[in-house]
Amino acid sequence: MALASCGATVPGAGEPNLIQTLAEAPPGAAPGTCWGKVVTPAVIETVTDQILVQPPDVLADGTVRAPGVYKTETRQQIVTERQVTWFETPCPADLTPDFVSSLQRALKARTLYRGAITGDMDARTRAAVRKYQQPEGLDSGILSLAAARRLGLVAVDLPE
């Protein structure tokens, strides 16, 4: 799941992993900043064990008088823990048609976007954003502020 936080609706919320609720931000987030969140669910597997209830009755010469008695126990085991990744995003007010058109052109120049330059944050644009961000470890169709900066779409804040 992914989530952006600024008090507005995320465009393209029909894509899986996008939630329209925008009321969350990570602890310590600066006021007025917008955030996205990717939640990777836990991976759980079913494990079946054979438990010895009564050992076999074996004579000294190796003859088995009575076989062992076992019971089967099945349990759930977490293979990979749930992970939550927060990332800063451009706020919805900044995602104007002109900004999205520039985003589409930047992604097209990198051969990640093959659609028309429409200025709409549609499913094709989100898929291209996801492809662009995946090598950086972010599997989300929500544009991160870091990715927008790398694409040259957002000014980089310099220390004073």
JSON list of C-alpha atoms in Angstrom, two decimals:
[
{"chain": "A", "resi": 1, "resn": "MET", "atom": "CA", "xyz": [0.00, 0.00, 0.00]},
{"chain": "A", "resi": 2, "resn": "ALA", "atom": "CA", "xyz": [1.13, 3.54, -0.54]},
{"chain": "A", "resi": 3, "resn": "LEU", "atom": "CA", "xyz": [-0.17, 6.73, 0.97]},
{"chain": "A", "resi": 4, "resn": "ALA", "atom": "CA", "xyz": [0.47, 10.45, 0.57]},
{"chain": "A", "resi": 5, "resn": "SER", "atom": "CA", "xyz": [-0.22, 12.95, 3.33]},
{"chain": "A", "resi": 6, "resn": "CYS", "atom": "CA", "xyz": [-1.20, 16.58, 2.88]},
{"chain": "A", "resi": 7, "resn": "GLY", "atom": "CA", "xyz": [-4.93, 16.74, 3.33]},
{"chain": "A", "resi": 8, "resn": "ALA", "atom": "CA", "xyz": [-5.92, 16.20, -0.31]},
{"chain": "A", "resi": 9, "resn": "THR", "atom": "CA", "xyz": [-6.87, 13.30, -2.54]},
{"chain": "A", "resi": 10, "resn": "VAL", "atom": "CA", "xyz": [-4.15, 11.46, -4.43]},
{"chain": "A", "resi": 11, "resn": "PRO", "atom": "CA", "xyz": [-4.72, 11.61, -8.19]},
{"chain": "A", "resi": 12, "resn": "GLY", "atom": "CA", "xyz": [-4.84, 8.14, -9.75]},
{"chain": "A", "resi": 13, "resn": "ALA", "atom": "CA", "xyz": [-6.04, 6.52, -6.57]},
{"chain": "A", "resi": 14, "resn": "GLY", "atom": "CA", "xyz": [-7.48, 3.67, -8.65]},
{"chain": "A", "resi": 15, "resn": "GLU", "atom": "CA", "xyz": [-4.04, 2.06, -8.90]},
{"chain": "A", "resi": 16, "resn": "PRO", "atom": "CA", "xyz": [-3.48, -0.75, -6.45]},
{"chain": "A", "resi": 17, "resn": "ASN", "atom": "CA", "xyz": [-1.26, 0.34, -3.56]},
{"chain": "A", "resi": 18, "resn": "LEU", "atom": "CA", "xyz": [-2.69, 3.88, -3.46]},
{"chain": "A", "resi": 19, "resn": "ILE", "atom": "CA", "xyz": [-4.97, 5.04, -0.69]},
{"chain": "A", "resi": 20, "resn": "GLN", "atom": "CA", "xyz": [-7.07, 8.20, -0.82]},
{"chain": "A", "resi": 21, "resn": "THR", "atom": "CA", "xyz": [-6.72, 8.95, 2.90]},
{"chain": "A", "resi": 22, "resn": "LEU", "atom": "CA", "xyz": [-4.10, 11.64, 3.34]},
{"chain": "A", "resi": 23, "resn": "ALA", "atom": "CA", "xyz": [-3.99, 12.22, 7.07]},
{"chain": "A", "resi": 24, "resn": "GLU", "atom": "CA", "xyz": [-0.71, 10.50, 7.98]},
{"chain": "A", "resi": 25, "resn": "ALA", "atom": "CA", "xyz": [2.90, 11.61, 8.18]},
{"chain": "A", "resi": 26, "resn": "PRO", "atom": "CA", "xyz": [5.90, 10.00, 9.85]},
{"chain": "A", "resi": 27, "resn": "PRO", "atom": "CA", "xyz": [6.79, 11.05, 13.39]},
{"chain": "A", "resi": 28, "resn": "GLY", "atom": "CA", "xyz": [8.80, 14.27, 13.37]},
{"chain": "A", "resi": 29, "resn": "ALA", "atom": "CA", "xyz": [7.72, 15.35, 9.87]},
{"chain": "A", "resi": 30, "resn": "ALA", "atom": "CA", "xyz": [7.92, 19.10, 9.28]},
{"chain": "A", "resi": 31, "resn": "PRO", "atom": "CA", "xyz": [4.54, 20.84, 9.07]},
{"chain": "A", "resi": 32, "resn": "GLY", "atom": "CA", "xyz": [3.37, 21.49, 5.52]},
{"chain": "A", "resi": 33, "resn": "THR", "atom": "CA", "xyz": [5.39, 18.63, 4.04]},
{"chain": "A", "resi": 34, "resn": "CYS", "atom": "CA", "xyz": [3.76, 15.78, 2.15]},
{"chain": "A", "resi": 35, "resn": "TRP", "atom": "CA", "xyz": [4.63, 12.13, 2.54]},
{"chain": "A", "resi": 36, "resn": "GLY", "atom": "CA", "xyz": [4.08, 8.82, 0.83]},
{"chain": "A", "resi": 37, "resn": "LYS", "atom": "CA", "xyz": [4.15, 5.44, 2.49]},
{"chain": "A", "resi": 38, "resn": "VAL", "atom": "CA", "xyz": [4.76, 1.99, 1.06]},
{"chain": "A", "resi": 39, "resn": "VAL", "atom": "CA", "xyz": [3.67, -0.93, 3.22]},
{"chain": "A", "resi": 40, "resn": "THR", "atom": "CA", "xyz": [5.05, -4.33, 2.27]},
{"chain": "A", "resi": 41, "resn": "PRO", "atom": "CA", "xyz": [2.94, -7.03, 3.93]},
{"chain": "A", "resi": 42, "resn": "ALA", "atom": "CA", "xyz": [4.51, -9.80, 5.95]},
{"chain": "A", "resi": 43, "resn": "VAL", "atom": "CA", "xyz": [5.14, -13.10, 4.20]},
{"chain": "A", "resi": 44, "resn": "ILE", "atom": "CA", "xyz": [3.65, -15.99, 6.18]},
{"chain": "A", "resi": 45, "resn": "GLU", "atom": "CA", "xyz": [4.01, -19.70, 5.49]},
{"chain": "A", "resi": 46, "resn": "THR", "atom": "CA", "xyz": [2.28, -22.74, 6.93]},
{"chain": "A", "resi": 47, "resn": "VAL", "atom": "CA", "xyz": [4.67, -25.17, 8.65]},
{"chain": "A", "resi": 48, "resn": "THR", "atom": "CA", "xyz": [3.67, -28.77, 9.45]},
{"chain": "A", "resi": 49, "resn": "ASP", "atom": "CA", "xyz": [5.64, -30.73, 12.06]},
{"chain": "A", "resi": 50, "resn": "GLN", "atom": "CA", "xyz": [5.45, -34.36, 13.16]},
{"chain": "A", "resi": 51, "resn": "ILE", "atom": "CA", "xyz": [5.72, -34.51, 16.98]},
{"chain": "A", "resi": 52, "resn": "LEU", "atom": "CA", "xyz": [6.72, -37.76, 18.70]},
{"chain": "A", "resi": 53, "resn": "VAL", "atom": "CA", "xyz": [4.05, -38.52, 21.35]},
{"chain": "A", "resi": 54, "resn": "GLN", "atom": "CA", "xyz": [5.15, -42.04, 22.30]},
{"chain": "A", "resi": 55, "resn": "PRO", "atom": "CA", "xyz": [8.51, -43.55, 21.28]},
{"chain": "A", "resi": 56, "resn": "PRO", "atom": "CA", "xyz": [8.57, -46.93, 19.54]},
{"chain": "A", "resi": 57, "resn": "ASP", "atom": "CA", "xyz": [8.92, -50.04, 21.72]},
{"chain": "A", "resi": 58, "resn": "VAL", "atom": "CA", "xyz": [12.08, -51.76, 20.44]},
{"chain": "A", "resi": 59, "resn": "LEU", "atom": "CA", "xyz": [13.57, -54.94, 21.86]},
{"chain": "A", "resi": 60, "resn": "ALA", "atom": "CA", "xyz": [17.32, -55.42, 22.41]},
{"chain": "A", "resi": 61, "resn": "ASP", "atom": "CA", "xyz": [17.62, -57.44, 19.17]},
{"chain": "A", "resi": 62, "resn": "GLY", "atom": "CA", "xyz": [16.09, -54.53, 17.18]},
{"chain": "A", "resi": 63, "resn": "THR", "atom": "CA", "xyz": [12.60, -56.00, 16.83]},
{"chain": "A", "resi": 64, "resn": "VAL", "atom": "CA", "xyz": [9.92, -53.32, 16.95]},
{"chain": "A", "resi": 65, "resn": "ARG", "atom": "CA", "xyz": [7.04, -54.42, 19.19]},
{"chain": "A", "resi": 66, "resn": "ALA", "atom": "CA", "xyz": [5.08, -51.19, 18.78]},
{"chain": "A", "resi": 67, "resn": "PRO", "atom": "CA", "xyz": [5.76, -48.34, 16.37]},
{"chain": "A", "resi": 68, "resn": "GLY", "atom": "CA", "xyz": [6.14, -44.78, 17.61]},
{"chain": "A", "resi": 69, "resn": "VAL", "atom": "CA", "xyz": [3.07, -42.59, 17.87]},
{"chain": "A", "resi": 70, "resn": "TYR", "atom": "CA", "xyz": [3.22, -39.17, 16.26]},
{"chain": "A", "resi": 71, "resn": "LYS", "atom": "CA", "xyz": [0.85, -36.23, 16.00]},
{"chain": "A", "resi": 72, "resn": "THR", "atom": "CA", "xyz": [0.78, -33.60, 13.29]},
{"chain": "A", "resi": 73, "resn": "GLU", "atom": "CA", "xyz": [0.91, -29.92, 14.27]},
{"chain": "A", "resi": 74, "resn": "THR", "atom": "CA", "xyz": [0.40, -27.11, 11.79]},
{"chain": "A", "resi": 75, "resn": "ARG", "atom": "CA", "xyz": [1.34, -23.50, 12.54]},
{"chain": "A", "resi": 76, "resn": "GLN", "atom": "CA", "xyz": [1.81, -20.20, 10.77]},
{"chain": "A", "resi": 77, "resn": "GLN", "atom": "CA", "xyz": [5.33, -18.75, 10.65]},
{"chain": "A", "resi": 78, "resn": "ILE", "atom": "CA", "xyz": [6.39, -15.26, 9.53]},
{"chain": "A", "resi": 79, "resn": "VAL", "atom": "CA", "xyz": [9.08, -15.58, 6.87]},
{"chain": "A", "resi": 80, "resn": "THR", "atom": "CA", "xyz": [9.51, -11.84, 6.21]},
{"chain": "A", "resi": 81, "resn": "GLU", "atom": "CA", "xyz": [8.33, -9.12, 8.59]},
{"chain": "A", "resi": 82, "resn": "ARG", "atom": "CA", "xyz": [5.97, -6.33, 7.46]},
{"chain": "A", "resi": 83, "resn": "GLN", "atom": "CA", "xyz": [7.92, -3.26, 6.32]},
{"chain": "A", "resi": 84, "resn": "VAL", "atom": "CA", "xyz": [6.83, 0.39, 6.24]},
{"chain": "A", "resi": 85, "resn": "THR", "atom": "CA", "xyz": [8.79, 2.88, 4.12]},
{"chain": "A", "resi": 86, "resn": "TRP", "atom": "CA", "xyz": [8.07, 6.63, 4.36]},
{"chain": "A", "resi": 87, "resn": "PHE", "atom": "CA", "xyz": [9.21, 9.07, 1.67]},
{"chain": "A", "resi": 88, "resn": "GLU", "atom": "CA", "xyz": [8.66, 12.77, 1.10]},
{"chain": "A", "resi": 89, "resn": "THR", "atom": "CA", "xyz": [6.55, 13.67, -1.96]},
{"chain": "A", "resi": 90, "resn": "PRO", "atom": "CA", "xyz": [5.61, 16.83, -3.83]},
{"chain": "A", "resi": 91, "resn": "CYS", "atom": "CA", "xyz": [2.34, 18.10, -2.36]},
{"chain": "A", "resi": 92, "resn": "PRO", "atom": "CA", "xyz": [-0.85, 17.68, -4.42]},
{"chain": "A", "resi": 93, "resn": "ALA", "atom": "CA", "xyz": [-1.01, 21.45, -4.99]},
{"chain": "A", "resi": 94, "resn": "ASP", "atom": "CA", "xyz": [2.36, 21.18, -6.79]},
{"chain": "A", "resi": 95, "resn": "LEU", "atom": "CA", "xyz": [1.18, 18.37, -9.07]},
{"chain": "A", "resi": 96, "resn": "THR", "atom": "CA", "xyz": [-0.25, 20.76, -11.64]},
{"chain": "A", "resi": 97, "resn": "PRO", "atom": "CA", "xyz": [-0.84, 19.69, -15.25]},
{"chain": "A", "resi": 98, "resn": "ASP", "atom": "CA", "xyz": [2.33, 21.60, -16.23]},
{"chain": "A", "resi": 99, "resn": "PHE", "atom": "CA", "xyz": [4.37, 19.76, -13.58]},
{"chain": "A", "resi": 100, "resn": "VAL", "atom": "CA", "xyz": [2.95, 16.38, -14.62]},
{"chain": "A", "resi": 101, "resn": "SER", "atom": "CA", "xyz": [3.65, 17.20, -18.30]},
{"chain": "A", "resi": 102, "resn": "SER", "atom": "CA", "xyz": [7.27, 17.97, -17.37]},
{"chain": "A", "resi": 103, "resn": "LEU", "atom": "CA", "xyz": [7.40, 14.69, -15.42]},
{"chain": "A", "resi": 104, "resn": "GLN", "atom": "CA", "xyz": [6.05, 12.79, -18.43]},
{"chain": "A", "resi": 105, "resn": "ARG", "atom": "CA", "xyz": [8.64, 14.43, -20.72]},
{"chain": "A", "resi": 106, "resn": "ALA", "atom": "CA", "xyz": [11.48, 13.62, -18.28]},
{"chain": "A", "resi": 107, "resn": "LEU", "atom": "CA", "xyz": [10.37, 9.99, -18.06]},
{"chain": "A", "resi": 108, "resn": "LYS", "atom": "CA", "xyz": [9.91, 9.80, -21.85]},
{"chain": "A", "resi": 109, "resn": "ALA", "atom": "CA", "xyz": [13.49, 11.08, -22.33]},
{"chain": "A", "resi": 110, "resn": "ARG", "atom": "CA", "xyz": [14.62, 8.12, -20.19]},
{"chain": "A", "resi": 111, "resn": "THR", "atom": "CA", "xyz": [12.46, 5.71, -22.28]},
{"chain": "A", "resi": 112, "resn": "LEU", "atom": "CA", "xyz": [10.30, 4.86, -19.27]},
{"chain": "A", "resi": 113, "resn": "TYR", "atom": "CA", "xyz": [7.11, 6.57, -20.46]},
{"chain": "A", "resi": 114, "resn": "ARG", "atom": "CA", "xyz": [5.64, 5.86, -23.89]},
{"chain": "A", "resi": 115, "resn": "GLY", "atom": "CA", "xyz": [2.29, 7.63, -23.68]},
{"chain": "A", "resi": 116, "resn": "ALA", "atom": "CA", "xyz": [1.15, 11.05, -24.85]},
{"chain": "A", "resi": 117, "resn": "ILE", "atom": "CA", "xyz": [2.12, 14.15, -22.86]},
{"chain": "A", "resi": 118, "resn": "THR", "atom": "CA", "xyz": [-1.27, 14.85, -21.28]},
{"chain": "A", "resi": 119, "resn": "GLY", "atom": "CA", "xyz": [-0.51, 16.48, -17.94]},
{"chain": "A", "resi": 120, "resn": "ASP", "atom": "CA", "xyz": [-2.64, 13.80, -16.22]},
{"chain": "A", "resi": 121, "resn": "MET", "atom": "CA", "xyz": [-1.16, 11.59, -13.50]},
{"chain": "A", "resi": 122, "resn": "ASP", "atom": "CA", "xyz": [-2.66, 8.50, -15.10]},
{"chain": "A", "resi": 123, "resn": "ALA", "atom": "CA", "xyz": [-1.83, 4.81, -14.72]},
{"chain": "A", "resi": 124, "resn": "ARG", "atom": "CA", "xyz": [0.85, 4.96, -17.47]},
{"chain": "A", "resi": 125, "resn": "THR", "atom": "CA", "xyz": [2.59, 7.86, -15.77]},
{"chain": "A", "resi": 126, "resn": "ARG", "atom": "CA", "xyz": [2.46, 6.10, -12.39]},
{"chain": "A", "resi": 127, "resn": "ALA", "atom": "CA", "xyz": [3.87, 2.90, -13.95]},
{"chain": "A", "resi": 128, "resn": "ALA", "atom": "CA", "xyz": [6.77, 4.93, -15.41]},
{"chain": "A", "resi": 129, "resn": "VAL", "atom": "CA", "xyz": [7.36, 6.62, -12.03]},
{"chain": "A", "resi": 130, "resn": "ARG", "atom": "CA", "xyz": [7.43, 3.17, -10.41]},
{"chain": "A", "resi": 131, "resn": "LYS", "atom": "CA", "xyz": [9.99, 1.92, -12.99]},
{"chain": "A", "resi": 132, "resn": "TYR", "atom": "CA", "xyz": [12.14, 5.02, -12.40]},
{"chain": "A", "resi": 133, "resn": "GLN", "atom": "CA", "xyz": [12.11, 4.67, -8.60]},
{"chain": "A", "resi": 134, "resn": "GLN", "atom": "CA", "xyz": [12.53, 0.87, -8.35]},
{"chain": "A", "resi": 135, "resn": "PRO", "atom": "CA", "xyz": [16.34, 0.87, -8.82]},
{"chain": "A", "resi": 136, "resn": "GLU", "atom": "CA", "xyz": [16.54, 3.23, -5.82]},
{"chain": "A", "resi": 137, "resn": "GLY", "atom": "CA", "xyz": [14.57, 0.73, -3.72]},
{"chain": "A", "resi": 138, "resn": "LEU", "atom": "CA", "xyz": [11.18, 2.49, -3.81]},
{"chain": "A", "resi": 139, "resn": "ASP", "atom": "CA", "xyz": [8.41, 0.41, -5.39]},
{"chain": "A", "resi": 140, "resn": "SER", "atom": "CA", "xyz": [5.69, 3.04, -5.64]},
{"chain": "A", "resi": 141, "resn": "GLY", "atom": "CA", "xyz": [3.77, 4.88, -8.33]},
{"chain": "A", "resi": 142, "resn": "ILE", "atom": "CA", "xyz": [3.74, 7.99, -6.11]},
{"chain": "A", "resi": 143, "resn": "LEU", "atom": "CA", "xyz": [6.54, 10.34, -7.14]},
{"chain": "A", "resi": 144, "resn": "SER", "atom": "CA", "xyz": [9.04, 10.88, -4.32]},
{"chain": "A", "resi": 145, "resn": "LEU", "atom": "CA", "xyz": [10.56, 14.30, -3.78]},
{"chain": "A", "resi": 146, "resn": "ALA", "atom": "CA", "xyz": [14.03, 12.76, -4.18]},
{"chain": "A", "resi": 147, "resn": "ALA", "atom": "CA", "xyz": [13.08, 11.32, -7.60]},
{"chain": "A", "resi": 148, "resn": "ALA", "atom": "CA", "xyz": [11.55, 14.65, -8.65]},
{"chain": "A", "resi": 149, "resn": "ARG", "atom": "CA", "xyz": [14.84, 16.35, -7.72]},
{"chain": "A", "resi": 150, "resn": "ARG", "atom": "CA", "xyz": [16.89, 13.76, -9.66]},
{"chain": "A", "resi": 151, "resn": "LEU", "atom": "CA", "xyz": [14.65, 14.39, -12.67]},
{"chain": "A", "resi": 152, "resn": "GLY", "atom": "CA", "xyz": [15.27, 18.14, -12.35]},
{"chain": "A", "resi": 153, "resn": "LEU", "atom": "CA", "xyz": [11.62, 18.94, -11.60]},
{"chain": "A", "resi": 154, "resn": "VAL", "atom": "CA", "xyz": [12.03, 20.30, -8.06]},
{"chain": "A", "resi": 155, "resn": "ALA", "atom": "CA", "xyz": [14.64, 22.71, -6.78]},
{"chain": "A", "resi": 156, "resn": "VAL", "atom": "CA", "xyz": [17.21, 21.27, -4.39]},
{"chain": "A", "resi": 157, "resn": "ASP", "atom": "CA", "xyz": [17.40, 23.02, -1.02]},
{"chain": "A", "resi": 158, "resn": "LEU", "atom": "CA", "xyz": [20.96, 24.11, -0.32]},
{"chain": "A", "resi": 159, "resn": "PRO", "atom": "CA", "xyz": [22.24, 24.58, 3.23]},
{"chain": "A", "resi": 160, "resn": "GLU", "atom": "CA", "xyz": [22.61, 28.21, 4.23]}
]
